[in-house]
Amino acid sequence: MTWLITGGAGYIGAHIARAMTEAGERAVVYDDLSTGIAERVPDDVPLVVGSTLDGERVARTLAEHSVTGVVHLAAKKQVGESVQKPLHYYRENMEGLRVLLEAVIAAGVPSFVFSSSAAVYGMPDVDLVTEDTPCVPMSPYGETKLAGEWLVRATGRATGLSTAALRYFNVAGAARADLADVGVSNLVPMIFERLTENAPPRIFGDDYPTPDGTCVRDYIHVVDLAEAHVATARALAADPGRELILNIGRGQGVSVREMIDRVNEVTGHDRPPTVTPRRPGDPARVVAAADRIAAELDWKATHDIQDMIASAWEGWVHLHPQAARA
Ligand code: WQD
């Protein structure tokens, strides 16, 4: 099999490219390098620079590399930015997907894995979020992921394309320091940034209805996430006409306060956090039920919070050498 990984020069995509080749699959990365980094793409994986909005280039790439499956990650992913720029998000995420799917169907590629998000659930009022929990996205970003799932599923039903939508929970960690997330828009790097500035990590609200009052999330190591893509891709290839929607999480809730304590432990800091007002739109608790992926693919995560924080910190220090001395 040859898998085209769109967005494969990004943080998660590059981990998937690596996991695919380590598992003995062939991979080709397709990325417009708007946020992707060419050096992240493994040496033995070809990189095609292009946008998924460019149907001709996608079609040429599918043909030239004899692609037999697509893993589609290329998309905009900032929740706050999506509220400011909904037209941009719908164009990049929805139109980019539509054009890509057209090329995939025209080329007769049989399998398609779509990168979705726990953002499709919005503010779920349940202890464990199953794939059947109602989807009520709270941002244009989440809307494009949910509508993207619908388009993928409808296309699969109409054409026989095997499809999967993978709903990522909170991704953290790195396989290697140089593959770490370079963005500072999620909790773990935001704690690192504060520690590096010699400032206290911030807790956005401690008056939530949770055991310690801070928000609870389900953190998943990017290496586990990447391996889940390999398992999904293989399952689609082995079973034409398959249609999957799967949560990718560990099924374990960890609070913001617990995460900050763990980061202090792992990095050797001892900085008590400061509490600031709630960040608008944050749900109190979002934790995956991870049973369906275990049943469908016999897959479960193996890396814990310690692995996530330690590997993310190595990547942070690699990029910010001054952090090691902070
Ligand atoms: C986690 C918790 C914050 C920083 C978002 C998207 C989601 C997905 C992952 C793409 C929240 C709190 C954070 C800080 C804090 N993205 N926090 N202090 O909001 O759960 O999910 O990213 O698919 O769609 O919504 O992740 O890492 O931003 O925040 O207290 O300095 O940490 O309020 O409760 P979130 P996050």
Coordinates of N, CA and C in Angstrom, one line a residue, residues 38 51 56 104 114 146 148 175 192 197 252 263 267:
A38 N 9.5 21.0 6.2 CA 9.9 19.9 5.3 C 10.9 19.0 6.0
S51 N -1.2 22.4 -2.4 CA -2.4 22.6 -1.6 C -3.5 21.5 -2.0
E56 N -5.6 19.5 -9.6 CA -4.8 18.9 -10.6 C -3.5 18.4 -10.0
V104 N -9.6 11.8 -5.4 CA -9.5 10.5 -4.9 C -10.5 9.5 -5.6
F114 N -9.9 10.2 7.6 CA -10.1 11.7 7.8 C -9.7 12.1 9.2
L146 N -17.0 18.3 11.7 CA -18.2 17.5 11.7 C -18.7 17.5 10.3
G148 N -17.1 17.8 7.6 CA -16.1 17.0 6.9 C -16.4 15.6 7.0
A175 N 7.8 11.7 19.3 CA 8.6 10.5 19.1 C 10.0 10.8 19.3
F192 N 5.1 25.0 29.5 CA 6.5 25.1 29.3 C 6.9 26.5 29.0
E197 N 9.8 31.3 30.9 CA 9.8 32.8 31.2 C 9.9 33.1 32.7
Q252 N -9.0 8.3 30.0 CA -8.6 8.7 31.4 C -8.6 10.2 31.5
V263 N 4.0 18.3 35.1 CA 5.1 19.0 34.4 C 6.1 19.5 35.4
T267 N 10.0 18.1 34.9 CA 11.0 19.1 34.4 C 11.8 19.6 35.5

